[in-house]
Amino acid sequence: MDQTTILTTEILDAFEDGIYVMNQDLVVEYMNSVMIAEFGDGIGKKCHQLLNQSAEKCEWCRSDEVFEGETLRREVYVPLVDKTYYLIEIPIKKKDGRMSKLSIYRDVTEIKRREQMLHATREDFRNLFEHIATGVFISSKEGKFLNVNKALLDMLGYESKEEFLNIDLPRDLYVRPEDRTRFKEMMERDGRVIDYEVQFKRRDGSTIPVLLTAHARYDVQGNIVGYEGLNVDLTQRKLMEKELKEAYDFMNKIVQSSPNSITATDMKGNILIWNQAAEKILGYRASEVIGKMNIVKIYPEGLARKVMQMLRSEEYGGIGRLNSFPMVYVRHDGEVVEGNLSAAIIFDSRGKEIASVGSFVDLRDRLKMERALRDTQEQLLQSEKLAAMGRLTSQIAHELNNPLYGIMNTLELLKTEIAPDNKRRKILEMALSETVRLSDLLRKMLSFSKPDQEERQPVDINSVIDEILLLHEKQLRENDINIESSFTEELGLVIASKNQLRQVFLNMVANARDAMPDGGTLTVATEGDGAAVTVKISDTGIGIREENLGKIFDSFFTTKGEVKGVGLGLSVCYGFIKEHGGDIEVNSQEGVGTTFTITLPIHDPKASKEDQNG
Ligand code: ADP
């Protein structure tokens, strides 16, 4: 200690670094307190005994060089304490000419560990940069890549990195160079760009969609000098998006093209789906209701709740289901739509209710058809009744006809036996006239039940009516009845029994005459539309009471009293016209007049020819 005159032990003990001195025999002569605390007091021991607990000189010991006058600064690893020290070894010449060595050391184990870690991290990053499957780049503001990883080369189809680092980015990489301009603008503004979708050109000229995320690199003055970031190839994602969209479009088309109204709502009733049929059937457009209206609005009061109750019960197709249930909805215009509803609740993977779907079949048309069918059935029943009545009438008429002719013949015979001026002759003639009337009635009854089977032929309606009017002109005029007729020419022909048609129009004219006892106007008009002929026969007579309008075509309905009317005329007309495929309608107002409208189908020679061929 006496040799190290400058240093006092107090000063050396105040150091945080370890300090020791040893002589040329490697014997430790001084240790400061930091070193004693770490290695124990070793003064007087050989330094390798102290530091390495070894009888041999430590392999890292370079004391000889120091004793030769060299100052060494180096790191030394000491296995005994598993530490690395930064060591300064300074030669000291003693007064006796011998050398000593002053060593100052500092524990740098922690610093070394950090350095190693840093190094390892840097290595990791380099590995990541090279091996990551995403394209990584550093580029200059001017438009050149400064560094890129292999993934980016592969993505863009380049083999040589050198070639790639030489391309001009706006010109050779961007499909639209203006995208690069925009990229630079965003960088100037925000210092970064996130998820920017662009199209890049590959080396072979093909294009790929890329998602670009990057941030700016600055110089010390804070100016942007370049960029670094990632390019993600979107080809797969785009493909998946396309497939997903196609699948969605397909499902959507199925829903949209369904003829049934398909709707879906969340559990609060907010509308999520509203297909085209729903628009048509319920009268609301999808854009008016999706996310804007509650489904409750189309339900009559309380019914929406009932549907939910049924859906949640077991009884209507299982929990969460409702199978074809009669339902009415209220359309946008207030009209009620009748139909059938099938519905289901949609559950998520944990069984929670998330939505409900309804498919509604509009049954308005079908119900209308069913009603029409019922009407037709009723009419058929009426026709059958008429036919039965006809058969009965025919039997009675037949039975009565022969004896009546017998009576008539007898009366005629009697007539020849009584002189014309005899009083009894008058009574006889009265009896005869009544039998004639009776025979007339029987004839009508027979024609009602067993219509004239005259063969049908093409008939010009105008000429039939003309003939009838001509025959009755005189009689009508005598009754102060004025005739007005308007015939439409070239109406086309109807296939008909001329006799039956004559009988129909004759009956109409006779009824009109009876309805106008004080005179009036009989108007007869024909019209046609190429498919049918319409004949209107109007009078200005007494008209028909409303309560009788439904009965006048019934057999034996008459208001003309027993003597004058039989009540068979119109029912015979009805039968004839229906048999000809036509129709007969009446319009009347009491005290004003009556109009009968008869329509008959026009015979199409082309169609009938095809019929015959077929
Ligand atoms: P009838 O002439 O024997 O009474 P119809 O069957 O021809 O039998 O007529 C039935 C009933 O229809 C008539 O009794 C009459 O009440 C009513 N009717 C028919 N045609 C007319 C008409 N043009 N104006 C007023 N009533 C009519």
PDB file of C-alpha atoms and ligand atoms in Angstrom, residues 507-508 511-512 514-515 539 542-544 552 554 557-560 564-571 588 594 596, ligand 1:
ATOM      1  CA  ASN A 507    -141.663 -13.365 -77.402  1.00  0.00           C
ATOM      2  CA  MET A 508    -139.646 -10.220 -76.653  1.00  0.00           C
ATOM      3  CA  ASN A 511    -143.882  -8.808 -74.049  1.00  0.00           C
ATOM      4  CA  ALA A 512    -142.963  -5.261 -75.086  1.00  0.00           C
ATOM      5  CA  ASP A 514    -148.070  -6.100 -73.540  1.00  0.00           C
ATOM      6  CA  ALA A 515    -145.999  -3.682 -71.469  1.00  0.00           C
ATOM      7  CA  ASP A 539    -139.628  -0.526 -74.605  1.00  0.00           C
ATOM      8  CA  ILE A 542    -144.661  -0.236 -67.483  1.00  0.00           C
ATOM      9  CA  GLY A 543    -141.308  -1.722 -66.439  1.00  0.00           C
ATOM     10  CA  ILE A 544    -140.672  -4.531 -63.974  1.00  0.00           C
ATOM     11  CA  ILE A 552    -139.103 -13.260 -64.670  1.00  0.00           C
ATOM     12  CA  ASP A 554    -138.589 -18.639 -63.914  1.00  0.00           C
ATOM     13  CA  PHE A 557    -143.909 -16.633 -63.480  1.00  0.00           C
ATOM     14  CA  THR A 558    -146.327 -14.106 -64.895  1.00  0.00           C
ATOM     15  CA  THR A 559    -147.913 -10.863 -63.830  1.00  0.00           C
ATOM     16  CA  LYS A 560    -150.423 -10.924 -66.634  1.00  0.00           C
ATOM     17  CA  LYS A 564    -153.414 -13.693 -70.658  1.00  0.00           C
ATOM     18  CA  GLY A 565    -150.088 -14.931 -69.389  1.00  0.00           C
ATOM     19  CA  VAL A 566    -148.636 -18.354 -68.927  1.00  0.00           C
ATOM     20  CA  GLY A 567    -145.198 -17.343 -67.667  1.00  0.00           C
ATOM     21  CA  LEU A 568    -143.246 -19.641 -69.961  1.00  0.00           C
ATOM     22  CA  GLY A 569    -142.088 -17.201 -72.674  1.00  0.00           C
ATOM     23  CA  LEU A 570    -138.971 -15.860 -70.963  1.00  0.00           C
ATOM     24  CA  SER A 571    -137.885 -19.157 -69.473  1.00  0.00           C
ATOM     25  CA  SER A 588    -135.798  -2.204 -66.048  1.00  0.00           C
ATOM     26  CA  THR A 594    -137.402  -2.255 -69.911  1.00  0.00           C
ATOM     27  CA  PHE A 596    -133.473  -6.931 -72.700  1.00  0.00           C
TER      28      PHE A 596
HETATM   29  P1  ADP B   1    -145.789 -14.077 -69.866  1.00  0.00           P
HETATM   30  O1  ADP B   1    -145.545 -13.126 -70.968  1.00  0.00           O
HETATM   31  O2  ADP B   1    -146.621 -15.195 -70.217  1.00  0.00           O
HETATM   32  O3  ADP B   1    -146.152 -13.447 -68.585  1.00  0.00           O
HETATM   33  P2  ADP B   1    -142.968 -14.324 -69.806  1.00  0.00           P
HETATM   34  O4  ADP B   1    -142.075 -15.382 -69.249  1.00  0.00           O
HETATM   35  O5  ADP B   1    -142.756 -13.974 -71.234  1.00  0.00           O
HETATM   36  O6  ADP B   1    -144.420 -14.812 -69.547  1.00  0.00           O
HETATM   37  O7  ADP B   1    -142.827 -13.041 -68.927  1.00  0.00           O
HETATM   38  C1  ADP B   1    -142.811 -13.162 -67.527  1.00  0.00           C
HETATM   39  C2  ADP B   1    -143.126 -11.842 -66.896  1.00  0.00           C
HETATM   40  O8  ADP B   1    -142.077 -10.937 -67.135  1.00  0.00           O
HETATM   41  C3  ADP B   1    -144.291 -11.108 -67.476  1.00  0.00           C
HETATM   42  O9  ADP B   1    -145.513 -11.560 -66.897  1.00  0.00           O
HETATM   43  C4  ADP B   1    -144.008  -9.671 -67.059  1.00  0.00           C
HETATM   44  O10 ADP B   1    -144.323  -9.464 -65.720  1.00  0.00           O
HETATM   45  C5  ADP B   1    -142.544  -9.608 -67.161  1.00  0.00           C
HETATM   46  N1  ADP B   1    -142.122  -8.988 -68.421  1.00  0.00           N
HETATM   47  C6  ADP B   1    -141.560  -9.624 -69.492  1.00  0.00           C
HETATM   48  N2  ADP B   1    -141.251  -8.729 -70.448  1.00  0.00           N
HETATM   49  C7  ADP B   1    -141.602  -7.494 -69.963  1.00  0.00           C
HETATM   50  C8  ADP B   1    -141.527  -6.159 -70.478  1.00  0.00           C
HETATM   51  N3  ADP B   1    -141.013  -5.922 -71.693  1.00  0.00           N
HETATM   52  N4  ADP B   1    -141.975  -5.155 -69.704  1.00  0.00           N
HETATM   53  C9  ADP B   1    -142.496  -5.406 -68.460  1.00  0.00           C
HETATM   54  N5  ADP B   1    -142.581  -6.630 -67.940  1.00  0.00           N
HETATM   55  C10 ADP B   1    -142.176  -7.675 -68.678  1.00  0.00           C
END
